[in-house]
Tab-separated table of C-alpha atoms and ligand atoms in Angstrom:
chain	number	residue	atom	x	y	z
X	1123	UNK	CA	-14.812	-17.421	60.279
X	1124	UNK	CA	-14.265	-16.272	56.565
X	1125	UNK	CA	-16.172	-18.699	54.409
X	1126	UNK	CA	-15.090	-18.880	50.644
X	1127	UNK	CA	-18.169	-20.380	48.297
X	1128	UNK	CA	-16.511	-21.858	45.417
X	1129	UNK	CA	-16.933	-24.431	42.750
X	1130	UNK	CA	-13.400	-26.351	41.944
X	1131	UNK	CA	-13.835	-25.676	38.199
X	1132	UNK	CA	-14.500	-22.309	38.508
X	1133	UNK	CA	-11.557	-19.958	37.571
X	1134	UNK	CA	-12.462	-16.953	39.519
X	1135	UNK	CA	-13.095	-19.054	42.645
X	1136	UNK	CA	-9.717	-20.883	42.178
X	1137	UNK	CA	-8.272	-17.320	41.741
X	1138	UNK	CA	-9.842	-16.166	45.470
X	1139	UNK	CA	-8.838	-19.563	46.957
X	1140	UNK	CA	-5.003	-18.929	45.523
X	1141	UNK	CA	-5.041	-15.275	47.126
X	1142	UNK	CA	-6.582	-16.611	50.876
X	1143	UNK	CA	-3.972	-19.465	50.817
X	1144	UNK	CA	-0.844	-17.350	49.770
X	1145	UNK	CA	-2.094	-14.863	52.603
X	1146	UNK	CA	-2.169	-17.837	54.934
X	1147	UNK	CA	-6.204	-16.915	55.448
X	1148	UNK	CA	-8.063	-19.391	57.921
X	1149	UNK	CA	-11.171	-20.044	55.932
X	1150	UNK	CA	-14.209	-22.252	55.439
X	1151	UNK	CA	-14.622	-23.536	51.844
X	1152	UNK	CA	-18.230	-23.714	51.128
X	1153	UNK	CA	-18.479	-26.204	47.589
X	1154	UNK	CA	-21.060	-24.884	45.496
X	1155	UNK	CA	-22.045	-27.577	42.938
X	1156	UNK	CA	-22.946	-25.721	39.917
X	1157	UNK	CA	-23.123	-29.212	38.402
X	1158	UNK	CA	-26.221	-29.851	40.572
X	1159	UNK	CA	-27.876	-26.225	40.338
X	1160	UNK	CA	-26.762	-25.337	43.998
X	1161	UNK	CA	-26.003	-21.723	42.625
X	1162	UNK	CA	-29.804	-21.439	41.765
X	1163	UNK	CA	-31.056	-22.299	45.230
X	1164	UNK	CA	-32.478	-19.683	47.369
X	1165	UNK	CA	-30.092	-19.879	49.574
X	1166	UNK	CA	-26.984	-18.873	47.311
X	1167	UNK	CA	-29.276	-16.438	45.732
X	1168	UNK	CA	-29.391	-14.787	48.904
X	1169	UNK	CA	-25.451	-14.477	48.819
X	1170	UNK	CA	-25.290	-13.513	45.139
X	1171	UNK	CA	-28.014	-11.899	43.248
X	1172	UNK	CA	-26.918	-13.348	40.165
X	1173	UNK	CA	-26.267	-17.073	41.197
X	1174	UNK	CA	-22.786	-17.249	40.904
X	1175	UNK	CA	-19.574	-17.971	42.553
X	1176	UNK	CA	-17.616	-16.986	43.928
X	1177	UNK	CA	-18.717	-15.586	47.105
X	1178	UNK	CA	-17.103	-14.476	50.512
X	1179	UNK	CA	-18.760	-14.465	53.845
X	1180	UNK	CA	-16.371	-12.779	56.114
X	1181	UNK	CA	-18.165	-12.541	59.649
X	1182	UNK	CA	-21.401	-11.157	57.730
X	1183	UNK	CA	-19.730	-8.924	54.840
X	1184	UNK	CA	-20.654	-10.727	51.650
X	1185	UNK	CA	-19.189	-10.141	48.418
X	1186	UNK	CA	-19.202	-11.736	45.012
X	1187	UNK	CA	-17.046	-10.643	42.073
X	1188	UNK	CA	-13.571	-12.304	42.848
X	1189	UNK	CA	-11.736	-9.067	41.694
X	1190	UNK	CA	-13.164	-7.119	44.010
X	1191	UNK	CA	-12.808	-9.951	46.747
X	1192	UNK	CA	-9.086	-10.652	46.376
X	1193	UNK	CA	-8.713	-6.984	46.651
X	1194	UNK	CA	-10.855	-6.919	49.754
X	1195	UNK	CA	-9.264	-9.374	51.492
X	1196	UNK	CA	-5.466	-7.856	50.691
X	1197	UNK	CA	-6.604	-4.650	51.873
X	1198	UNK	CA	-7.864	-6.301	54.803
X	1199	UNK	CA	-4.896	-7.649	55.771
X	1200	UNK	CA	-2.423	-4.901	54.663
X	1201	UNK	CA	-1.026	-7.344	51.900
X	1202	UNK	CA	1.753	-6.261	50.033
X	1203	UNK	CA	-0.126	-7.859	47.065
X	1204	UNK	CA	-2.435	-5.056	46.713
X	1205	UNK	CA	0.432	-2.178	47.334
X	1206	UNK	CA	-0.223	1.064	48.864
X	1207	UNK	CA	1.634	3.365	46.179
X	1208	UNK	CA	-0.446	4.745	43.775
X	1209	UNK	CA	1.488	4.247	40.927
X	1210	UNK	CA	2.336	0.208	42.184
X	1211	UNK	CA	-1.405	-0.080	42.797
X	1212	UNK	CA	-2.535	1.446	39.240
X	1213	UNK	CA	0.144	-1.036	37.647
X	1214	UNK	CA	-1.708	-3.963	39.641
X	1215	UNK	CA	-5.106	-2.628	38.374
X	1216	UNK	CA	-3.816	-2.075	34.903
X	1217	UNK	CA	-2.524	-5.703	34.174
X	1218	UNK	CA	-5.836	-7.539	36.132
X	1219	UNK	CA	-8.088	-5.415	33.705
X	1220	UNK	CA	-5.518	-6.061	30.673
X	1221	UNK	CA	-5.888	-9.817	31.481
X	1222	UNK	CA	-9.269	-10.044	32.555
X	1223	UNK	CA	-10.811	-8.040	29.337
X	1224	UNK	CA	-8.210	-9.179	26.712
X	1225	UNK	CA	-6.915	-12.766	27.598
X	1226	UNK	CA	-9.701	-14.293	29.813
X	1227	UNK	CA	-11.901	-13.453	26.647
X	1228	UNK	CA	-9.744	-15.407	24.396
X	1229	UNK	CA	-9.406	-18.492	26.663
X	1230	UNK	CA	-13.298	-18.304	27.607
X	1231	UNK	CA	-13.955	-18.799	23.847
X	1232	UNK	CA	-11.476	-21.605	23.433
X	1233	UNK	CA	-12.011	-23.662	26.434
X	1234	UNK	CA	-15.715	-23.224	26.286
X	1235	UNK	CA	-16.077	-24.863	22.653
X	1236	UNK	CA	-13.490	-27.201	23.147
X	1237	UNK	CA	-13.822	-28.406	26.227
X	1238	UNK	CA	-17.117	-27.204	27.859
X	1239	UNK	CA	-19.836	-27.227	24.868
X	1240	UNK	CA	-19.623	-30.911	24.329
X	1241	UNK	CA	-20.048	-31.676	27.820
X	1242	UNK	CA	-23.253	-29.555	28.234
X	1243	UNK	CA	-24.422	-30.879	25.019
X	1244	UNK	CA	-24.328	-26.821	23.306
X	1245	UNK	CA	-23.259	-26.667	19.850
X	1246	UNK	CA	-19.494	-25.998	19.234
X	1247	UNK	CA	-18.846	-22.528	17.606
X	1248	UNK	CA	-15.847	-22.715	15.310
X	1249	UNK	CA	-16.195	-18.782	14.749
X	1250	UNK	CA	-15.759	-18.363	18.519
X	1251	UNK	CA	-12.658	-20.812	18.620
X	1252	UNK	CA	-10.855	-18.902	15.946
X	1253	UNK	CA	-11.689	-15.445	17.580
X	1254	UNK	CA	-10.429	-16.622	20.812
X	1255	UNK	CA	-7.016	-18.054	19.448
X	1256	UNK	CA	-6.631	-14.611	17.154
X	1257	UNK	CA	-7.330	-12.875	20.888
X	1258	UNK	CA	-4.412	-15.086	22.025
X	1259	UNK	CA	-2.080	-14.566	19.258
X	1260	UNK	CA	-2.532	-10.714	19.760
X	1261	UNK	CA	-2.641	-10.648	23.710
X	1262	UNK	CA	-0.069	-13.391	24.959
X	1263	UNK	CA	3.108	-11.946	23.201
X	1264	UNK	CA	1.858	-8.529	25.310
X	1265	UNK	CA	2.052	-10.422	28.535
X	1266	UNK	CA	5.338	-12.408	27.431
X	1267	UNK	CA	7.223	-9.259	26.888
X	1268	UNK	CA	6.215	-7.935	30.658
X	1269	UNK	CA	7.081	-11.171	32.335
X	1270	UNK	CA	10.293	-10.975	29.994
X	1271	UNK	CA	11.387	-7.326	31.706
X	1272	UNK	CA	10.192	-7.988	34.949
X	1273	UNK	CA	9.885	-10.923	37.498
X	1274	UNK	CA	5.980	-10.863	37.902
X	1275	UNK	CA	3.305	-9.219	35.954
X	1276	UNK	CA	3.108	-5.920	37.471
X	1277	UNK	CA	6.537	-5.364	38.457
X	1278	UNK	CA	9.303	-7.695	40.804
X	1279	UNK	CA	6.869	-8.236	43.193
X	1280	UNK	CA	4.190	-10.979	43.066
X	1281	UNK	CA	0.455	-8.796	43.390
X	1282	UNK	CA	-2.875	-10.057	42.742
X	1283	UNK	CA	-2.745	-9.436	39.489
X	1284	UNK	CA	-0.393	-12.562	39.146
X	1285	UNK	CA	-2.833	-14.626	40.579
X	1286	UNK	CA	-5.679	-13.335	37.980
X	1287	UNK	CA	-3.416	-14.373	35.373
X	1288	UNK	CA	-2.338	-17.710	36.916
X	1289	UNK	CA	-6.174	-18.548	37.060
X	1290	UNK	CA	-7.217	-17.183	33.695
X	1291	UNK	CA	-4.434	-19.596	31.816
X	1292	UNK	CA	-5.425	-22.589	34.133
X	1293	UNK	CA	-7.367	-24.377	31.654
X	1294	UNK	CA	-4.780	-24.192	28.741
X	1295	UNK	CA	-3.811	-27.875	28.666
X	1296	UNK	CA	-7.550	-28.996	28.985
X	1297	UNK	CA	-8.315	-26.514	26.182
X	1298	UNK	CA	-5.083	-27.129	23.915
X	1299	UNK	CA	-4.137	-23.473	24.035
X	1300	UNK	CA	-0.184	-23.862	23.417
X	1301	UNK	CA	1.693	-21.649	25.440
X	1302	UNK	CA	5.141	-23.029	24.283
X	1303	UNK	CA	5.672	-19.801	22.315
X	1304	UNK	CA	5.991	-17.861	25.643
X	1305	UNK	CA	8.672	-19.139	27.604
X	1306	UNK	CA	8.602	-16.299	30.370
X	1307	UNK	CA	4.874	-17.193	30.899
X	1308	UNK	CA	5.952	-20.372	30.956
X	1309	UNK	CA	8.494	-20.454	33.654
X	1310	UNK	CA	6.283	-17.894	35.408
X	1311	UNK	CA	3.723	-20.132	35.431
X	1312	UNK	CA	5.090	-23.393	36.584
X	1313	UNK	CA	6.995	-21.563	39.327
X	1314	UNK	CA	3.658	-20.440	40.988
X	1315	UNK	CA	2.016	-23.963	40.117
X	1316	UNK	CA	4.234	-25.414	42.579
X	1317	UNK	CA	3.916	-23.290	45.480
X	1318	UNK	CA	1.797	-24.674	48.084
X	1319	UNK	CA	-1.105	-21.986	47.652
X	1320	UNK	CA	-1.427	-23.701	44.366
X	1321	UNK	CA	-1.333	-27.120	45.284
X	1322	UNK	CA	-3.765	-26.641	48.055
X	1323	UNK	CA	-6.136	-26.221	45.595
X	1324	UNK	CA	-5.257	-29.065	43.029
X	1325	UNK	CA	-2.003	-30.334	41.335
X	1326	UNK	CA	-3.295	-29.136	38.386
X	1327	UNK	CA	-6.713	-27.720	36.705
X	1328	UNK	CA	-6.560	-30.672	34.048
X	1329	UNK	CA	-6.577	-33.179	37.244
X	1330	UNK	CA	-9.667	-31.409	38.861
X	1331	UNK	CA	-11.591	-31.343	35.476
X	1332	UNK	CA	-10.819	-34.866	35.144
X	1333	UNK	CA	-11.914	-35.876	39.007
X	1334	UNK	CA	-15.099	-33.923	38.032
X	1335	UNK	CA	-15.775	-35.755	35.081
G	516	GSH	N1	-16.818	-12.077	36.831
G	516	GSH	C1	-17.005	-13.297	37.951
G	516	GSH	C2	-17.383	-14.429	37.515
G	516	GSH	C3	-18.048	-15.190	37.747
G	516	GSH	C4	-18.862	-16.471	37.002
G	516	GSH	O1	-19.318	-16.410	36.146
G	516	GSH	N2	-18.624	-17.787	38.254
G	516	GSH	C5	-19.186	-19.033	36.941
G	516	GSH	C6	-18.261	-19.857	37.539
G	516	GSH	S1	-16.719	-19.746	36.809
G	516	GSH	C7	-20.628	-19.041	37.769
G	516	GSH	O2	-21.120	-19.108	38.600
G	516	GSH	N3	-21.481	-19.738	36.768
G	516	GSH	C8	-22.768	-20.177	37.243
G	516	GSH	C9	-23.809	-19.280	36.167
G	516	GSH	O3	-23.835	-18.450	35.837
G	516	GSH	O4	-24.929	-20.201	36.359
G	516	GSH	C10	-16.249	-13.423	38.920
G	516	GSH	O5	-14.928	-12.970	38.775
G	516	GSH	O6	-16.549	-13.681	40.058
């Protein structure tokens, strides 16, 4: 059976679980407790050379990097989440890369400094928060415009690009990132957060954070 090695506060881990749940895949969820250092144990380092999550083991096929994992799962099962058409697939890749490189970079800076740094005892870097917020001011309007013109991020069909954006924006509330200036993102997000693939992981990411505290 497919095994997903993951940690509930890990955004890329959640992305893989959202996709696997949405596709109705049967899988074993293997919790790798990052707080307890389980990711650096020899057993996990055999699966991921840098000791990270998520990782999958699909009957002996071991893969890491959430973006590659979800493409693998979608292609293996012929899912329309990663469409075959050249342009359609390029659109999914484009929006995935745009969000991963630009939006994620902004969210991570704000989330790390506002939420994680105080917990792990690292000095808060105010400059990084300011930079993160300015990335978001620049790049979220692009996503907002896209979602005002199409139902989903890469067009009118749900694709892997949506699951990526959904996981990247998960810490918005905890990191006090205000999404209210973006009504189309907000609408798209709450629609997906109410679906079973999401609620099977958690009610909200803020809830998952609270349970871990
Ligand atoms: N680009 C990777 C990111 C993986 C990653 O950095 N995972 C974090 C949790 S979100 C991790 O395992 N951190 C533990 C560590 O780096 O020691 C992906 O998308 O899978």
